[in-house]
mmCIF file of C-alpha atoms in Angstrom:
data_model
loop_
_atom_site.group_PDB
_atom_site.id
_atom_site.type_symbol
_atom_site.label_atom_id
_atom_site.label_comp_id
_atom_site.label_asym_id
_atom_site.label_seq_id
_atom_site.Cartn_x
_atom_site.Cartn_y
_atom_site.Cartn_z
ATOM 1 C CA ASN A 1076 110.168 281.332 93.685
ATOM 2 C CA PHE A 1077 108.433 281.736 90.912
ATOM 3 C CA PHE A 1078 104.758 280.223 92.055
ATOM 4 C CA SER A 1079 104.270 282.169 95.165
ATOM 5 C CA GLN A 1080 104.283 285.676 92.861
ATOM 6 C CA LEU A 1081 101.302 284.386 91.358
ATOM 7 C CA PRO A 1082 97.660 284.699 91.775
ATOM 8 C CA SER A 1083 96.935 281.958 93.961
ATOM 9 C CA SER A 1084 94.801 279.199 93.098
ATOM 10 C CA LYS A 1085 92.877 276.788 95.220
ATOM 11 C CA ALA A 1086 94.604 273.651 95.622
ATOM 12 C CA GLY A 1087 92.636 270.589 94.309
ATOM 13 C CA ASP A 1088 90.474 272.313 91.949
ATOM 14 C CA LYS A 1089 89.894 270.053 88.718
ATOM 15 C CA ARG A 1090 87.528 272.566 86.938
ATOM 16 C CA PRO A 1091 89.161 273.746 84.304
ATOM 17 C CA ARG A 1092 89.511 277.616 83.268
ATOM 18 C CA THR A 1093 91.466 279.864 81.194
ATOM 19 C CA ARG A 1094 92.357 283.692 82.477
ATOM 20 C CA GLN A 1095 93.802 285.412 79.292
ATOM 21 C CA SER A 1096 95.614 289.045 78.260
ATOM 22 C CA GLN A 1097 96.188 289.152 82.423
ATOM 23 C CA SER A 1098 99.165 291.019 84.060
ATOM 24 C CA LEU A 1099 101.123 288.843 87.080
ATOM 25 C CA GLY A 1100 103.028 291.920 88.590
ATOM 26 C CA VAL A 1101 106.364 292.321 88.947
ATOM 27 C CA LEU A 1102 108.463 289.432 88.561
ATOM 28 C CA THR A 1103 112.255 288.932 90.268
ATOM 29 C CA PHE A 1104 113.212 287.825 86.614
ATOM 30 C CA PRO A 1105 114.476 289.748 85.720
ATOM 31 C CA PRO A 1106 114.010 292.190 88.455
ATOM 32 C CA ARG A 1107 111.902 294.768 88.477
ATOM 33 C CA SER A 1108 109.944 293.460 85.313
ATOM 34 C CA LEU A 1109 106.341 293.010 84.243
ATOM 35 C CA LEU A 1110 104.791 289.793 82.804
ATOM 36 C CA LEU A 1111 101.810 290.302 80.614
ATOM 37 C CA ARG A 1112 100.170 287.583 78.613
ATOM 38 C CA LYS A 1113 98.330 288.890 75.698
ATOM 39 C CA GLY A 1114 96.539 285.718 73.517
ATOM 40 C CA ALA A 1115 97.641 283.553 76.307
ATOM 41 C CA ALA A 1116 96.486 281.848 79.366
ATOM 42 C CA VAL A 1117 98.246 280.794 82.660
ATOM 43 C CA LEU A 1118 98.328 277.347 82.981
ATOM 44 C CA LEU A 1119 100.348 276.308 85.943
ATOM 45 C CA PRO A 1120 101.757 272.719 86.373
ATOM 46 C CA GLY A 1121 98.676 270.495 87.348
ATOM 47 C CA GLU A 1122 96.361 273.008 86.359
ATOM 48 C CA ARG A 1123 93.741 272.937 84.270
ATOM 49 C CA ALA A 1124 92.335 274.456 81.557
ATOM 50 C CA LEU A 1125 90.177 275.067 78.713
ATOM 51 C CA ILE A 1126 91.733 275.747 74.972
ATOM 52 C CA PRO A 1127 88.168 276.144 72.786
ATOM 53 C CA GLY A 1128 88.009 275.603 69.331
ATOM 54 C CA ALA A 1129 85.898 276.925 66.479
ATOM 55 C CA MET A 1130 82.252 277.416 66.451
ATOM 56 C CA GLY A 1131 81.110 273.561 66.442
ATOM 57 C CA GLY A 1132 84.990 272.507 66.332
ATOM 58 C CA LEU A 1133 86.510 270.774 69.152
ATOM 59 C CA SER A 1134 87.584 271.960 72.305
ATOM 60 C CA PHE A 1135 90.255 270.872 74.639
ATOM 61 C CA VAL A 1136 90.554 270.460 78.507
ATOM 62 C CA VAL A 1137 94.237 270.661 79.536
ATOM 63 C CA ARG A 1138 97.063 270.445 82.262
ATOM 64 C CA GLY A 1139 100.296 272.126 82.458
ATOM 65 C CA THR A 1140 103.535 270.110 83.306
ATOM 66 C CA ARG A 1141 105.534 270.032 85.735
ATOM 67 C CA SER A 1142 109.207 271.841 84.867
ATOM 68 C CA ALA A 1143 111.642 269.949 83.191
ATOM 69 C CA GLN A 1144 112.772 268.842 86.928
ATOM 70 C CA GLY A 1145 108.986 267.501 87.539
ATOM 71 C CA GLY A 1146 108.475 265.577 84.597
ATOM 72 C CA GLY A 1147 106.998 267.615 82.682
ATOM 73 C CA GLY A 1148 108.603 269.263 79.120
ATOM 74 C CA PRO A 1149 111.824 271.663 79.530
ATOM 75 C CA LEU A 1150 109.524 274.474 77.234
ATOM 76 C CA ALA A 1151 106.811 274.856 80.385
ATOM 77 C CA GLU A 1152 108.800 277.114 82.824
ATOM 78 C CA ALA A 1153 110.779 278.641 79.637
ATOM 79 C CA ALA A 1154 106.668 279.542 78.216
ATOM 80 C CA LEU A 1155 106.556 280.847 82.114
ATOM 81 C CA TRP A 1156 103.478 278.250 82.227
ATOM 82 C CA SER A 1157 101.305 279.883 79.647
ATOM 83 C CA CYS A 1158 99.343 278.289 77.152
ATOM 84 C CA SER A 1159 97.224 279.417 74.241
ATOM 85 C CA HIS A 1160 93.642 280.621 74.992
ATOM 86 C CA GLY A 1161 91.823 279.551 72.010
ATOM 87 C CA ALA A 1162 92.591 277.949 68.474
ATOM 88 C CA GLY A 1163 93.969 281.333 67.252
ATOM 89 C CA ARG A 1164 92.798 282.931 63.775
ATOM 90 C CA LEU A 1165 93.574 282.074 60.403
ATOM 91 C CA LEU A 1166 91.280 285.159 59.359
ATOM 92 C CA SER A 1167 91.192 288.548 60.859
ATOM 93 C CA ARG A 1168 87.801 289.324 61.876
ATOM 94 C CA GLY A 1169 87.638 292.294 58.679
ATOM 95 C CA ALA A 1170 88.973 289.353 56.637
ATOM 96 C CA ALA A 1171 86.499 287.097 57.218
ATOM 97 C CA ALA A 1172 83.877 289.170 56.900
ATOM 98 C CA ARG A 1173 84.197 290.234 53.233
ATOM 99 C CA SER A 1174 85.317 286.677 52.340
ATOM 100 C CA LEU A 1175 83.307 284.002 54.095
ATOM 101 C CA THR A 1176 79.846 283.740 53.240
ATOM 102 C CA VAL A 1177 76.305 283.235 55.119
ATOM 103 C CA ASP A 1178 75.070 279.957 52.873
ATOM 104 C CA ASN A 1179 79.092 278.560 53.854
ATOM 105 C CA LEU A 1180 79.062 279.102 57.816
ATOM 106 C CA ALA A 1181 75.464 277.749 57.614
ATOM 107 C CA ALA A 1182 76.808 274.589 55.698
ATOM 108 C CA VAL A 1183 79.672 273.672 57.502
ATOM 109 C CA THR A 1184 77.877 274.294 60.711
ATOM 110 C CA SER A 1185 74.594 272.042 60.125
ATOM 111 C CA HIS A 1186 77.292 269.640 58.992
ATOM 112 C CA GLN A 1187 78.395 269.850 62.089
ATOM 113 C CA GLY A 1188 75.531 268.641 63.583
ATOM 114 C CA VAL A 1189 75.622 272.664 64.842
ATOM 115 C CA GLU A 1190 72.559 275.048 65.617
ATOM 116 C CA CYS A 1191 73.537 278.851 65.922
ATOM 117 C CA LEU A 1192 72.505 281.651 64.027
ATOM 118 C CA SER A 1193 73.644 281.774 60.817
ATOM 119 C CA ASP A 1194 73.762 285.619 59.272
ATOM 120 C CA ARG A 1195 76.248 288.634 58.533
ATOM 121 C CA SER A 1196 76.865 288.990 61.958
ATOM 122 C CA VAL A 1197 78.619 286.344 62.957
ATOM 123 C CA LEU A 1198 80.185 285.596 60.168
ATOM 124 C CA ASP A 1199 83.706 286.890 61.959
ATOM 125 C CA GLU A 1200 83.447 283.691 64.156
ATOM 126 C CA SER A 1201 82.831 280.784 61.390
ATOM 127 C CA PRO A 1202 84.937 277.537 61.857
ATOM 128 C CA GLU A 1203 87.120 278.398 58.911
ATOM 129 C CA ALA A 1204 87.908 281.801 60.380
ATOM 130 C CA TYR A 1205 90.338 279.787 62.866
ATOM 131 C CA LYS A 1206 93.218 277.431 62.716
ATOM 132 C CA ASP A 1207 92.139 273.495 63.220
ATOM 133 C CA VAL A 1208 92.772 273.603 67.514
ATOM 134 C CA ARG A 1209 93.550 269.751 67.672
ATOM 135 C CA ALA A 1210 97.017 270.712 66.004
ATOM 136 C CA VAL A 1211 97.697 273.385 68.531
ATOM 137 C CA VAL A 1212 96.823 271.231 71.055
ATOM 138 C CA ARG A 1213 99.174 268.976 69.448
ATOM 139 C CA CYS A 1214 102.074 271.205 69.270
ATOM 140 C CA GLN A 1215 102.205 272.595 73.111
ATOM 141 C CA ALA A 1216 101.418 268.761 73.712
ATOM 142 C CA GLN A 1217 104.868 268.107 71.642
ATOM 143 C CA ALA A 1218 106.473 271.190 73.236
ATOM 144 C CA GLY A 1219 105.838 269.823 76.621
ATOM 145 C CA THR A 1220 104.007 272.448 78.271
ATOM 146 C CA LEU A 1221 100.645 270.872 78.766
ATOM 147 C CA VAL A 1222 98.641 267.850 78.250
ATOM 148 C CA PRO A 1223 95.580 267.051 76.398
ATOM 149 C CA GLU A 1224 93.134 265.128 78.668
ATOM 150 C CA VAL A 1225 89.728 265.489 77.474
ATOM 151 C CA ALA A 1226 88.262 266.606 73.790
ATOM 152 C CA MET A 1227 84.414 267.842 73.849
ATOM 153 C CA ARG A 1228 82.563 268.776 70.538
ATOM 154 C CA ALA A 1229 80.145 271.809 70.884
ATOM 155 C CA ILE A 1230 76.952 270.717 69.826
ATOM 156 C CA LEU A 1231 74.910 274.427 70.274
ATOM 157 C CA CYS A 1232 76.442 277.764 69.552
ATOM 158 C CA ILE A 1233 74.990 281.155 70.652
ATOM 159 C CA LYS A 1234 76.906 284.025 69.458
ATOM 160 C CA GLY A 1235 74.535 287.385 67.809
ATOM 161 C CA THR A 1236 72.974 290.975 69.647
ATOM 162 C CA GLU A 1237 69.734 290.410 71.177
ATOM 163 C CA ARG A 1238 68.285 291.294 68.206
ATOM 164 C CA ASP A 1239 69.073 288.618 66.074
ATOM 165 C CA LYS A 1240 68.597 286.227 69.089
ATOM 166 C CA ALA A 1241 64.571 287.810 69.252
ATOM 167 C CA ALA A 1242 64.319 287.149 66.080
ATOM 168 C CA HIS A 1243 65.173 283.950 65.898
ATOM 169 C CA LYS A 1244 63.020 282.866 68.561
#
């Protein structure tokens, strides 16, 4: 049974969690295979996870669906009960650092009502470097692999080095 081979989770735990890029050990399908999720998280039926969006954007609490026999989408089982662990990048870290500006980062986050460090050290985390998490979650929901439960908007972002944080106190 597939579920007996997965890391145990506490029954009835309603707190969202996101475990990303982890090995689930040797599975029986195909025999002696290793499932490694890189860039994805485990989302078992009924379990909740957090799919964070870009700095200042929305984040979602989602719930895993049952297999096709249990009322969920047929892809939940085919996807080995995986979900994205974030919005996903539009720009690589290097491309973001080269093409985005500190002034634009400050304008975008200020317009969203978010307080954050706006300097070159965080350009790679600019909202413009990421996909729209709403579209990412909607795609997975339409495929039947998860159900969005709550959308939350960030009000504070903490990112940067200790030196950067000390300089802004």
